[in-house]
Amino acid sequence: MTNLIKIDKREFIQKFDPAVMVMNYRNVKSIQDAIDQDPNGVAFYVKNLGYDTVSAVIELHLVALNQSINVGQLLTVYQIKEIAIEVIASFYYLSIVEIAFIFRKIKRGDYGKLYGALNMVDILGFFSSYCEERAQVFINKSTKDLQNDHTLRTEERRTLERHEKLINKLPPNL
């Protein structure tokens, strides 16, 4: 079953506008919070609302980053478009909330101080760093789930006991 899209393009842009998200998603404090806020990745929205709509939202976030960071050389219009294209192509599995969270982390300096200029290499590097952190969240959750899943071990134990009973009932020459 696929998720149904319940908003149109204009509502999508309004909902995920950086100025709106600052308030509506201010309680997002972790990667898990960001993931929980929106289960749909960029690819889902591209498919249902169109590439240009999603690109426009990412570009708005890049413009907001441009306005929020105090560096000597800001992103150009061309760089903003190009970064948006790369984000959609390379990080299509991230949700818009996660993308906004990444920009928030950049603004806070979580990936280090920005000196001199904003550029494509640094921004995409921040996205890659986030994805490494995100992967670790999934690994930790998976490991925790396995450690807490005693039913699997119990079921394996029962299977082993059944096999031992069967083996012990077989005639000795088999």
GROMACS .gro file of N, CA and C in nm:
model
  522
    1MET      N    1   0.084  -0.118   0.000
    1MET     CA    2   0.000   0.000   0.000
    1MET      C    3   0.089   0.125   0.000
    2THR      N    4   0.060   0.218  -0.086
    2THR     CA    5   0.140   0.340  -0.093
    2THR      C    6   0.075   0.450  -0.012
    3ASN      N    7   0.157   0.544   0.031
    3ASN     CA    8   0.104   0.659   0.104
    3ASN      C    9   0.027   0.748   0.007
    4LEU      N   10  -0.079   0.805   0.056
    4LEU     CA   11  -0.156   0.898  -0.025
    4LEU      C   12  -0.105   1.038  -0.003
    5ILE      N   13  -0.097   1.114  -0.110
    5ILE     CA   14  -0.055   1.252  -0.100
    5ILE      C   15  -0.181   1.334  -0.072
    6LYS      N   16  -0.179   1.409   0.035
    6LYS     CA   17  -0.300   1.480   0.078
    6LYS      C   18  -0.289   1.631   0.061
    7ILE      N   19  -0.179   1.678   0.003
    7ILE     CA   20  -0.164   1.821  -0.018
    7ILE      C   21  -0.127   1.846  -0.163
    8ASP      N   22  -0.158   1.967  -0.209
    8ASP     CA   23  -0.119   2.001  -0.346
    8ASP      C   24   0.015   2.074  -0.343
    9LYS      N   25   0.062   2.113  -0.459
    9LYS     CA   26   0.195   2.175  -0.471
    9LYS      C   27   0.208   2.301  -0.387
   10ARG      N   28   0.107   2.386  -0.393
   10ARG     CA   29   0.113   2.512  -0.319
   10ARG      C   30   0.116   2.485  -0.169
   11GLU      N   31   0.035   2.394  -0.121
   11GLU     CA   32   0.034   2.361   0.022
   11GLU      C   33   0.167   2.299   0.065
   12PHE      N   34   0.225   2.218  -0.023
   12PHE     CA   35   0.355   2.157   0.005
   12PHE      C   36   0.461   2.264   0.024
   13ILE      N   37   0.467   2.358  -0.068
   13ILE     CA   38   0.566   2.466  -0.058
   13ILE      C   39   0.542   2.550   0.067
   14GLN      N   40   0.416   2.577   0.099
   14GLN     CA   41   0.386   2.655   0.219
   14GLN      C   42   0.422   2.577   0.346
   15LYS      N   43   0.390   2.448   0.348
   15LYS     CA   44   0.417   2.367   0.467
   15LYS      C   45   0.567   2.355   0.494
   16PHE      N   46   0.647   2.342   0.389
   16PHE     CA   47   0.789   2.319   0.405
   16PHE      C   48   0.874   2.443   0.378
   17ASP      N   49   0.811   2.559   0.376
   17ASP     CA   50   0.884   2.685   0.366
   17ASP      C   51   0.973   2.697   0.490
   18PRO      N   52   1.099   2.735   0.474
   18PRO     CA   53   1.190   2.743   0.589
   18PRO      C   54   1.139   2.828   0.704
   19ALA      N   55   1.076   2.941   0.674
   19ALA     CA   56   1.026   3.029   0.781
   19ALA      C   57   0.914   2.961   0.860
   20VAL      N   58   0.834   2.882   0.794
   20VAL     CA   59   0.725   2.809   0.860
   20VAL      C   60   0.782   2.692   0.940
   21MET      N   61   0.878   2.623   0.881
   21MET     CA   62   0.936   2.506   0.947
   21MET      C   63   1.011   2.541   1.073
   22VAL      N   64   1.070   2.659   1.078
   22VAL     CA   65   1.142   2.702   1.198
   22VAL      C   66   1.051   2.691   1.320
   23MET      N   67   0.927   2.730   1.304
   23MET     CA   68   0.832   2.723   1.415
   23MET      C   69   0.767   2.585   1.427
   24ASN      N   70   0.718   2.531   1.316
   24ASN     CA   71   0.641   2.406   1.322
   24ASN      C   72   0.725   2.284   1.357
   25TYR      N   73   0.854   2.288   1.331
   25TYR     CA   74   0.940   2.174   1.357
   25TYR      C   75   1.052   2.208   1.455
   26ARG      N   76   1.029   2.307   1.539
   26ARG     CA   77   1.131   2.350   1.635
   26ARG      C   78   1.159   2.243   1.741
   27ASN      N   79   1.067   2.150   1.759
   27ASN     CA   80   1.087   2.043   1.858
   27ASN      C   81   1.169   1.926   1.804
   28VAL      N   82   1.206   1.931   1.678
   28VAL     CA   83   1.290   1.827   1.620
   28VAL      C   84   1.432   1.848   1.673
   29LYS      N   85   1.476   1.758   1.758
   29LYS     CA   86   1.605   1.773   1.824
   29LYS      C   87   1.703   1.662   1.786
   30SER      N   88   1.654   1.560   1.715
   30SER     CA   89   1.741   1.447   1.681
   30SER      C   90   1.704   1.394   1.544
   31ILE      N   91   1.791   1.309   1.494
   31ILE     CA   92   1.766   1.246   1.365
   31ILE      C   93   1.637   1.164   1.372
   32GLN      N   94   1.619   1.090   1.480
   32GLN     CA   95   1.498   1.009   1.493
   32GLN      C   96   1.373   1.097   1.494
   33ASP      N   97   1.379   1.211   1.561
   33ASP     CA   98   1.266   1.305   1.559
   33ASP      C   99   1.235   1.348   1.415
   34ALA      N  100   1.339   1.381   1.340
   34ALA     CA  101   1.320   1.426   1.201
   34ALA      C  102   1.259   1.315   1.117
   35ILE      N  103   1.307   1.193   1.133
   35ILE     CA  104   1.253   1.080   1.057
   35ILE      C  105   1.107   1.056   1.093
   36ASP      N  106   1.076   1.066   1.221
   36ASP     CA  107   0.939   1.040   1.268
   36ASP      C  108   0.839   1.144   1.219
   37GLN      N  109   0.885   1.266   1.192
   37GLN     CA  110   0.795   1.374   1.151
   37GLN      C  111   0.737   1.354   1.011
   38ASP      N  112   0.813   1.290   0.924
   38ASP     CA  113   0.766   1.271   0.786
   38ASP      C  114   0.828   1.144   0.730
   39PRO      N  115   0.748   1.040   0.712
   39PRO     CA  116   0.803   0.913   0.663
   39PRO      C  117   0.837   0.913   0.514
   40ASN      N  118   0.797   1.017   0.443
   40ASN     CA  119   0.816   1.021   0.297
   40ASN      C  120   0.946   1.089   0.259
   41GLY      N  121   1.020   1.023   0.171
   41GLY     CA  122   1.142   1.079   0.120
   41GLY      C  123   1.116   1.175   0.005
   42VAL      N  124   1.219   1.245  -0.034
   42VAL     CA  125   1.212   1.339  -0.145
   42VAL      C  126   1.159   1.269  -0.271
   43ALA      N  127   1.202   1.146  -0.296
   43ALA     CA  128   1.159   1.074  -0.416
   43ALA      C  129   1.007   1.058  -0.421
   44PHE      N  130   0.946   1.035  -0.306
   44PHE     CA  131   0.800   1.023  -0.299
   44PHE      C  132   0.734   1.154  -0.343
   45TYR      N  133   0.785   1.265  -0.293
   45TYR     CA  134   0.726   1.394  -0.328
   45TYR      C  135   0.752   1.430  -0.474
   46VAL      N  136   0.870   1.396  -0.524
   46VAL     CA  137   0.899   1.422  -0.666
   46VAL      C  138   0.798   1.346  -0.753
   47LYS      N  139   0.775   1.221  -0.718
   47LYS     CA  140   0.681   1.138  -0.795
   47LYS      C  141   0.539   1.194  -0.791
   48ASN      N  142   0.497   1.242  -0.676
   48ASN     CA  143   0.358   1.283  -0.658
   48ASN      C  144   0.331   1.432  -0.683
   49LEU      N  145   0.433   1.515  -0.663
   49LEU     CA  146   0.411   1.659  -0.678
   49LEU      C  147   0.496   1.722  -0.788
   50GLY      N  148   0.593   1.648  -0.837
   50GLY     CA  149   0.677   1.699  -0.944
   50GLY      C  150   0.813   1.746  -0.896
   51TYR      N  151   0.908   1.732  -0.983
   51TYR     CA  152   1.047   1.767  -0.954
   51TYR      C  153   1.062   1.915  -0.919
   52ASP      N  154   0.998   2.001  -0.997
   52ASP     CA  155   1.014   2.146  -0.977
   52ASP      C  156   0.963   2.191  -0.840
   53THR      N  157   0.856   2.129  -0.793
   53THR     CA  158   0.800   2.165  -0.663
   53THR      C  159   0.898   2.132  -0.551
   54VAL      N  160   0.952   2.013  -0.554
   54VAL     CA  161   1.047   1.970  -0.451
   54VAL      C  162   1.175   2.053  -0.460
   55SER      N  163   1.221   2.074  -0.581
   55SER     CA  164   1.341   2.155  -0.601
   55SER      C  165   1.322   2.296  -0.546
   56ALA      N  166   1.205   2.352  -0.567
   56ALA     CA  167   1.176   2.487  -0.517
   56ALA      C  168   1.188   2.494  -0.365
   57VAL      N  169   1.139   2.392  -0.295
   57VAL     CA  170   1.147   2.391  -0.149
   57VAL      C  171   1.293   2.381  -0.103
   58ILE      N  172   1.370   2.295  -0.168
   58ILE     CA  173   1.511   2.282  -0.130
   58ILE      C  174   1.585   2.412  -0.159
   59GLU      N  175   1.553   2.475  -0.271
   59GLU     CA  176   1.614   2.603  -0.304
   59GLU      C  177   1.579   2.709  -0.200
   60LEU      N  178   1.455   2.708  -0.151
   60LEU     CA  179   1.416   2.802  -0.045
   60LEU      C  180   1.503   2.782   0.079
   61HIS      N  181   1.531   2.657   0.111
   61HIS     CA  182   1.615   2.628   0.228
   61HIS      C  183   1.758   2.675   0.205
   62LEU      N  184   1.805   2.662   0.084
   62LEU     CA  185   1.940   2.711   0.053
   62LEU      C  186   1.946   2.863   0.059
   63VAL      N  187   1.842   2.930   0.012
   63VAL     CA  188   1.836   3.076   0.022
   63VAL      C  189   1.834   3.118   0.169
   64ALA      N  190   1.757   3.046   0.250
   64ALA     CA  191   1.752   3.077   0.394
   64ALA      C  192   1.889   3.056   0.458
   65LEU      N  193   1.959   2.950   0.418
   65LEU     CA  194   2.095   2.928   0.468
   65LEU      C  195   2.185   3.044   0.427
   66ASN      N  196   2.174   3.085   0.303
   66ASN     CA  197   2.251   3.198   0.251
   66ASN      C  198   2.230   3.323   0.337
   67GLN      N  199   2.106   3.345   0.378
   67GLN     CA  200   2.072   3.464   0.455
   67GLN      C  201   2.110   3.452   0.602
   68SER      N  202   2.124   3.329   0.650
   68SER     CA  203   2.149   3.306   0.793
   68SER      C  204   2.297   3.300   0.828
   69ILE      N  205   2.380   3.267   0.733
   69ILE     CA  206   2.522   3.246   0.759
   69ILE      C  207   2.599   3.372   0.724
   70ASN      N  208   2.691   3.408   0.810
   70ASN     CA  209   2.772   3.526   0.788
   70ASN      C  210   2.908   3.485   0.733
   71VAL      N  211   2.913   3.472   0.601
   71VAL     CA  212   3.040   3.440   0.534
   71VAL      C  213   3.064   3.542   0.425
   72GLY      N  214   3.186   3.549   0.379
   72GLY     CA  215   3.222   3.648   0.279
   72GLY      C  216   3.160   3.624   0.143
   73GLN      N  217   3.150   3.498   0.104
   73GLN     CA  218   3.100   3.466  -0.030
   73GLN      C  219   2.981   3.372  -0.017
   74LEU      N  220   2.864   3.424  -0.055
   74LEU     CA  221   2.742   3.345  -0.047
   74LEU      C  222   2.722   3.263  -0.174
   75LEU      N  223   2.625   3.174  -0.169
   75LEU     CA  224   2.590   3.093  -0.286
   75LEU      C  225   2.527   3.181  -0.393
   76THR      N  226   2.559   3.151  -0.518
   76THR     CA  227   2.495   3.221  -0.629
   76THR      C  228   2.365   3.149  -0.663
   77VAL      N  229   2.283   3.212  -0.744
   77VAL     CA  230   2.157   3.151  -0.788
   77VAL      C  231   2.186   3.019  -0.859
   78TYR      N  232   2.288   3.017  -0.942
   78TYR     CA  233   2.324   2.896  -1.014
   78TYR      C  234   2.365   2.785  -0.917
   79GLN      N  235   2.447   2.819  -0.818
   79GLN     CA  236   2.491   2.719  -0.720
   79GLN      C  237   2.372   2.664  -0.640
   80ILE      N  238   2.279   2.751  -0.606
   80ILE     CA  239   2.160   2.708  -0.533
   80ILE      C  240   2.082   2.604  -0.615
   81LYS      N  241   2.061   2.632  -0.742
   81LYS     CA  242   1.991   2.537  -0.830
   81LYS      C  243   2.068   2.406  -0.840
   82GLU      N  244   2.198   2.416  -0.860
   82GLU     CA  245   2.280   2.297  -0.877
   82GLU      C  246   2.283   2.211  -0.750
   83ILE      N  247   2.293   2.274  -0.635
   83ILE     CA  248   2.293   2.199  -0.508
   83ILE      C  249   2.158   2.131  -0.489
   84ALA      N  250   2.049   2.199  -0.520
   84ALA     CA  251   1.916   2.139  -0.508
   84ALA      C  252   1.906   2.013  -0.596
   85ILE      N  253   1.958   2.022  -0.717
   85ILE     CA  254   1.956   1.907  -0.809
   85ILE      C  255   2.035   1.790  -0.749
   86GLU      N  256   2.153   1.819  -0.693
   86GLU     CA  257   2.236   1.715  -0.633
   86GLU      C  258   2.171   1.654  -0.510
   87VAL      N  259   2.106   1.737  -0.430
   87VAL     CA  260   2.039   1.686  -0.310
   87VAL      C  261   1.928   1.589  -0.351
   88ILE      N  262   1.849   1.626  -0.450
   88ILE     CA  263   1.741   1.538  -0.495
   88ILE      C  264   1.798   1.409  -0.554
   89ALA      N  265   1.904   1.419  -0.632
   89ALA     CA  266   1.962   1.301  -0.696
   89ALA      C  267   2.031   1.208  -0.597
   90SER      N  268   2.105   1.265  -0.503
   90SER     CA  269   2.187   1.183  -0.414
   90SER      C  270   2.122   1.148  -0.281
   91PHE      N  271   2.031   1.232  -0.236
   91PHE     CA  272   1.972   1.212  -0.103
   91PHE      C  273   1.820   1.201  -0.112
   92TYR      N  274   1.772   1.134  -0.215
   92TYR     CA  275   1.630   1.120  -0.246
   92TYR      C  276   1.552   1.049  -0.135
   93TYR      N  277   1.620   0.976  -0.049
   93TYR     CA  278   1.555   0.900   0.057
   93TYR      C  279   1.531   0.983   0.183
   94LEU      N  280   1.591   1.102   0.191
   94LEU     CA  281   1.569   1.189   0.306
   94LEU      C  282   1.435   1.260   0.293
   95SER      N  283   1.373   1.286   0.405
   95SER     CA  284   1.248   1.364   0.403
   95SER      C  285   1.282   1.513   0.401
   96ILE      N  286   1.183   1.593   0.370
   96ILE     CA  287   1.203   1.739   0.372
   96ILE      C  288   1.233   1.785   0.515
   97VAL      N  289   1.173   1.722   0.613
   97VAL     CA  290   1.201   1.758   0.753
   97VAL      C  291   1.348   1.728   0.785
   98GLU      N  292   1.399   1.617   0.736
   98GLU     CA  293   1.540   1.586   0.758
   98GLU      C  294   1.630   1.688   0.689
   99ILE      N  295   1.592   1.726   0.569
   99ILE     CA  296   1.671   1.827   0.496
   99ILE      C  297   1.673   1.958   0.574
  100ALA      N  298   1.558   1.999   0.625
  100ALA     CA  299   1.551   2.121   0.706
  100ALA      C  300   1.635   2.106   0.832
  101PHE      N  301   1.634   1.986   0.890
  101PHE     CA  302   1.714   1.960   1.010
  101PHE      C  303   1.864   1.972   0.979
  102ILE      N  304   1.905   1.923   0.863
  102ILE     CA  305   2.045   1.936   0.822
  102ILE      C  306   2.083   2.083   0.812
  103PHE      N  307   1.999   2.163   0.748
  103PHE     CA  308   2.028   2.306   0.736
  103PHE      C  309   2.033   2.372   0.872
  104ARG      N  310   1.946   2.330   0.962
  104ARG     CA  311   1.949   2.383   1.098
  104ARG      C  312   2.081   2.349   1.166
  105LYS      N  313   2.126   2.225   1.149
  105LYS     CA  314   2.253   2.182   1.208
  105LYS      C  315   2.370   2.261   1.148
  106ILE      N  316   2.364   2.290   1.018
  106ILE     CA  317   2.469   2.369   0.954
  106ILE      C  318   2.471   2.509   1.016
  107LYS      N  319   2.354   2.569   1.030
  107LYS     CA  320   2.345   2.705   1.086
  107LYS      C  321   2.396   2.710   1.228
  108ARG      N  322   2.373   2.603   1.304
  108ARG     CA  323   2.417   2.599   1.444
  108ARG      C  324   2.566   2.571   1.456
  109GLY      N  325   2.628   2.531   1.346
  109GLY     CA  326   2.770   2.499   1.350
  109GLY      C  327   2.800   2.356   1.392
  110ASP      N  328   2.700   2.268   1.387
  110ASP     CA  329   2.720   2.129   1.427
  110ASP      C  330   2.822   2.057   1.341
  111TYR      N  331   2.843   2.103   1.220
  111TYR     CA  332   2.940   2.040   1.130
  111TYR      C  333   3.067   2.124   1.120
  112GLY      N  334   3.083   2.216   1.212
  112GLY     CA  335   3.200   2.302   1.213
  112GLY      C  336   3.166   2.442   1.165
  113LYS      N  337   3.256   2.533   1.193
  113LYS     CA  338   3.237   2.671   1.152
  113LYS      C  339   3.258   2.685   1.003
  114LEU      N  340   3.182   2.774   0.945
  114LEU     CA  341   3.198   2.806   0.803
  114LEU      C  342   3.286   2.929   0.792
  115TYR      N  343   3.389   2.917   0.714
  115TYR     CA  344   3.479   3.030   0.694
  115TYR      C  345   3.479   3.070   0.547
  116GLY      N  346   3.475   3.198   0.521
  116GLY     CA  347   3.496   3.249   0.386
  116GLY      C  348   3.380   3.238   0.291
  117ALA      N  349   3.335   3.114   0.263
  117ALA     CA  350   3.235   3.098   0.158
  117ALA      C  351   3.148   2.976   0.182
  118LEU      N  352   3.027   2.985   0.134
  118LEU     CA  353   2.941   2.868   0.122
  118LEU      C  354   2.969   2.808  -0.014
  119ASN      N  355   2.976   2.677  -0.021
  119ASN     CA  356   2.999   2.615  -0.152
  119ASN      C  357   2.934   2.478  -0.157
  120MET      N  358   2.925   2.428  -0.278
  120MET     CA  359   2.857   2.302  -0.303
  120MET      C  360   2.926   2.184  -0.233
  121VAL      N  361   3.057   2.180  -0.240
  121VAL     CA  362   3.132   2.069  -0.180
  121VAL      C  363   3.105   2.059  -0.031
  122ASP      N  364   3.113   2.172   0.040
  122ASP     CA  365   3.088   2.171   0.184
  122ASP      C  366   2.945   2.130   0.217
  123ILE      N  367   2.850   2.188   0.148
  123ILE     CA  368   2.709   2.159   0.178
  123ILE      C  369   2.678   2.011   0.152
  124LEU      N  370   2.723   1.958   0.040
  124LEU     CA  371   2.698   1.816   0.013
  124LEU      C  372   2.775   1.728   0.112
  125GLY      N  373   2.889   1.775   0.158
  125GLY     CA  374   2.963   1.705   0.262
  125GLY      C  375   2.885   1.700   0.393
  126PHE      N  376   2.818   1.810   0.426
  126PHE     CA  377   2.733   1.811   0.546
  126PHE      C  378   2.619   1.710   0.533
  127PHE      N  379   2.563   1.701   0.414
  127PHE     CA  380   2.457   1.603   0.389
  127PHE      C  381   2.512   1.461   0.408
  128SER      N  382   2.631   1.436   0.357
  128SER     CA  383   2.693   1.303   0.372
  128SER      C  384   2.720   1.272   0.519
  129SER      N  385   2.767   1.371   0.593
  129SER     CA  386   2.790   1.352   0.737
  129SER      C  387   2.661   1.318   0.808
  130TYR      N  388   2.555   1.389   0.775
  130TYR     CA  389   2.424   1.360   0.834
  130TYR      C  390   2.383   1.216   0.803
  131CYS      N  391   2.402   1.174   0.679
  131CYS     CA  392   2.361   1.039   0.639
  131CYS      C  393   2.441   0.932   0.712
  132GLU      N  394   2.567   0.960   0.743
  132GLU     CA  395   2.646   0.868   0.824
  132GLU      C  396   2.587   0.860   0.966
  133GLU      N  397   2.553   0.976   1.022
  133GLU     CA  398   2.489   0.978   1.154
  133GLU      C  399   2.356   0.903   1.150
  134ARG      N  400   2.282   0.924   1.043
  134ARG     CA  401   2.150   0.861   1.025
  134ARG      C  402   2.165   0.709   1.018
  135ALA      N  403   2.264   0.662   0.944
  135ALA     CA  404   2.289   0.518   0.933
  135ALA      C  405   2.321   0.460   1.071
  136GLN      N  406   2.399   0.534   1.149
  136GLN     CA  407   2.432   0.486   1.283
  136GLN      C  408   2.308   0.476   1.371
  137VAL      N  409   2.215   0.568   1.355
  137VAL     CA  410   2.089   0.563   1.429
  137VAL      C  411   2.015   0.433   1.396
  138PHE      N  412   2.009   0.399   1.267
  138PHE     CA  413   1.941   0.276   1.226
  138PHE      C  414   2.015   0.152   1.277
  139ILE      N  415   2.147   0.156   1.272
  139ILE     CA  416   2.227   0.042   1.322
  139ILE      C  417   2.203   0.024   1.472
  140ASN      N  418   2.207   0.134   1.546
  140ASN     CA  419   2.185   0.127   1.690
  140ASN      C  420   2.047   0.074   1.723
  141LYS      N  421   1.947   0.121   1.648
  141LYS     CA  422   1.810   0.076   1.671
  141LYS      C  423   1.797  -0.072   1.639
  142SER      N  424   1.855  -0.116   1.530
  142SER     CA  425   1.850  -0.255   1.489
  142SER      C  426   1.918  -0.344   1.593
  143THR      N  427   2.034  -0.302   1.640
  143THR     CA  428   2.107  -0.378   1.740
  143THR      C  429   2.028  -0.385   1.870
  144LYS      N  430   1.970  -0.274   1.909
  144LYS     CA  431   1.890  -0.270   2.032
  144LYS      C  432   1.770  -0.362   2.018
  145ASP      N  433   1.704  -0.360   1.901
  145ASP     CA  434   1.589  -0.446   1.879
  145ASP      C  435   1.628  -0.593   1.889
  146LEU      N  436   1.745  -0.629   1.833
  146LEU     CA  437   1.790  -0.768   1.841
  146LEU      C  438   1.820  -0.808   1.984
  147GLN      N  439   1.882  -0.718   2.059
  147GLN     CA  440   1.915  -0.749   2.198
  147GLN      C  441   1.790  -0.765   2.283
  148ASN      N  442   1.685  -0.694   2.247
  148ASN     CA  443   1.561  -0.700   2.324
  148ASN      C  444   1.465  -0.806   2.274
  149ASP      N  445   1.496  -0.871   2.162
  149ASP     CA  446   1.405  -0.968   2.103
  149ASP      C  447   1.438  -1.107   2.156
  150HIS      N  448   1.378  -1.142   2.267
  150HIS     CA  449   1.402  -1.273   2.328
  150HIS      C  450   1.318  -1.381   2.261
  151THR      N  451   1.216  -1.342   2.187
  151THR     CA  452   1.131  -1.441   2.121
  151THR      C  453   1.208  -1.518   2.015
  152LEU      N  454   1.300  -1.453   1.947
  152LEU     CA  455   1.380  -1.519   1.846
  152LEU      C  456   1.465  -1.629   1.911
  153ARG      N  457   1.529  -1.597   2.019
  153ARG     CA  458   1.612  -1.695   2.088
  153ARG      C  459   1.526  -1.808   2.144
  154THR      N  460   1.410  -1.775   2.196
  154THR     CA  461   1.319  -1.875   2.251
  154THR      C  462   1.273  -1.970   2.141
  155GLU      N  463   1.239  -1.915   2.026
  155GLU     CA  464   1.195  -1.997   1.914
  155GLU      C  465   1.308  -2.087   1.866
  156GLU      N  466   1.429  -2.036   1.859
  156GLU     CA  467   1.543  -2.119   1.820
  156GLU      C  468   1.565  -2.232   1.919
  157ARG      N  469   1.548  -2.203   2.046
  157ARG     CA  470   1.563  -2.303   2.151
  157ARG      C  471   1.460  -2.414   2.134
  158ARG      N  472   1.336  -2.376   2.108
  158ARG     CA  473   1.229  -2.475   2.087
  158ARG      C  474   1.258  -2.564   1.966
  159THR      N  475   1.305  -2.504   1.858
  159THR     CA  476   1.339  -2.580   1.738
  159THR      C  477   1.451  -2.680   1.768
  160LEU      N  478   1.551  -2.636   1.838
  160LEU     CA  479   1.662  -2.724   1.875
  160LEU      C  480   1.612  -2.840   1.961
  161GLU      N  481   1.526  -2.813   2.057
  161GLU     CA  482   1.470  -2.919   2.143
  161GLU      C  483   1.391  -3.020   2.061
  162ARG      N  484   1.311  -2.971   1.965
  162ARG     CA  485   1.234  -3.062   1.878
  162ARG      C  486   1.327  -3.150   1.797
  163HIS      N  487   1.432  -3.092   1.744
  163HIS     CA  488   1.528  -3.169   1.664
  163HIS      C  489   1.598  -3.274   1.750
  164GLU      N  490   1.636  -3.236   1.871
  164GLU     CA  491   1.701  -3.332   1.960
  164GLU      C  492   1.609  -3.448   1.994
  165LYS      N  493   1.481  -3.421   2.017
  165LYS     CA  494   1.385  -3.527   2.045
  165LYS      C  495   1.372  -3.620   1.926
  166LEU      N  496   1.364  -3.562   1.807
  166LEU     CA  497   1.354  -3.644   1.687
  166LEU      C  498   1.478  -3.731   1.667
  167ILE      N  499   1.593  -3.675   1.688
  167ILE     CA  500   1.718  -3.748   1.670
  167ILE      C  501   1.726  -3.862   1.771
  168ASN      N  502   1.687  -3.837   1.893
  168ASN     CA  503   1.693  -3.939   1.997
  168ASN      C  504   1.593  -4.052   1.976
  169LYS      N  505   1.487  -4.029   1.900
  169LYS     CA  506   1.385  -4.132   1.872
  169LYS      C  507   1.422  -4.218   1.753
  170LEU      N  508   1.521  -4.177   1.676
  170LEU     CA  509   1.559  -4.254   1.558
  170LEU      C  510   1.633  -4.381   1.600
  171PRO      N  511   1.618  -4.488   1.519
  171PRO     CA  512   1.696  -4.610   1.550
  171PRO      C  513   1.847  -4.582   1.540
  172PRO      N  514   1.930  -4.649   1.617
  172PRO     CA  515   2.072  -4.620   1.621
  172PRO      C  516   2.145  -4.637   1.490
  173ASN      N  517   2.099  -4.722   1.396
  173ASN     CA  518   2.172  -4.745   1.272
  173ASN      C  519   2.149  -4.636   1.169
  174LEU      N  520   2.063  -4.539   1.194
  174LEU     CA  521   2.040  -4.431   1.097
  174LEU      C  522   2.123  -4.313   1.127
   0.00000   0.00000   0.00000
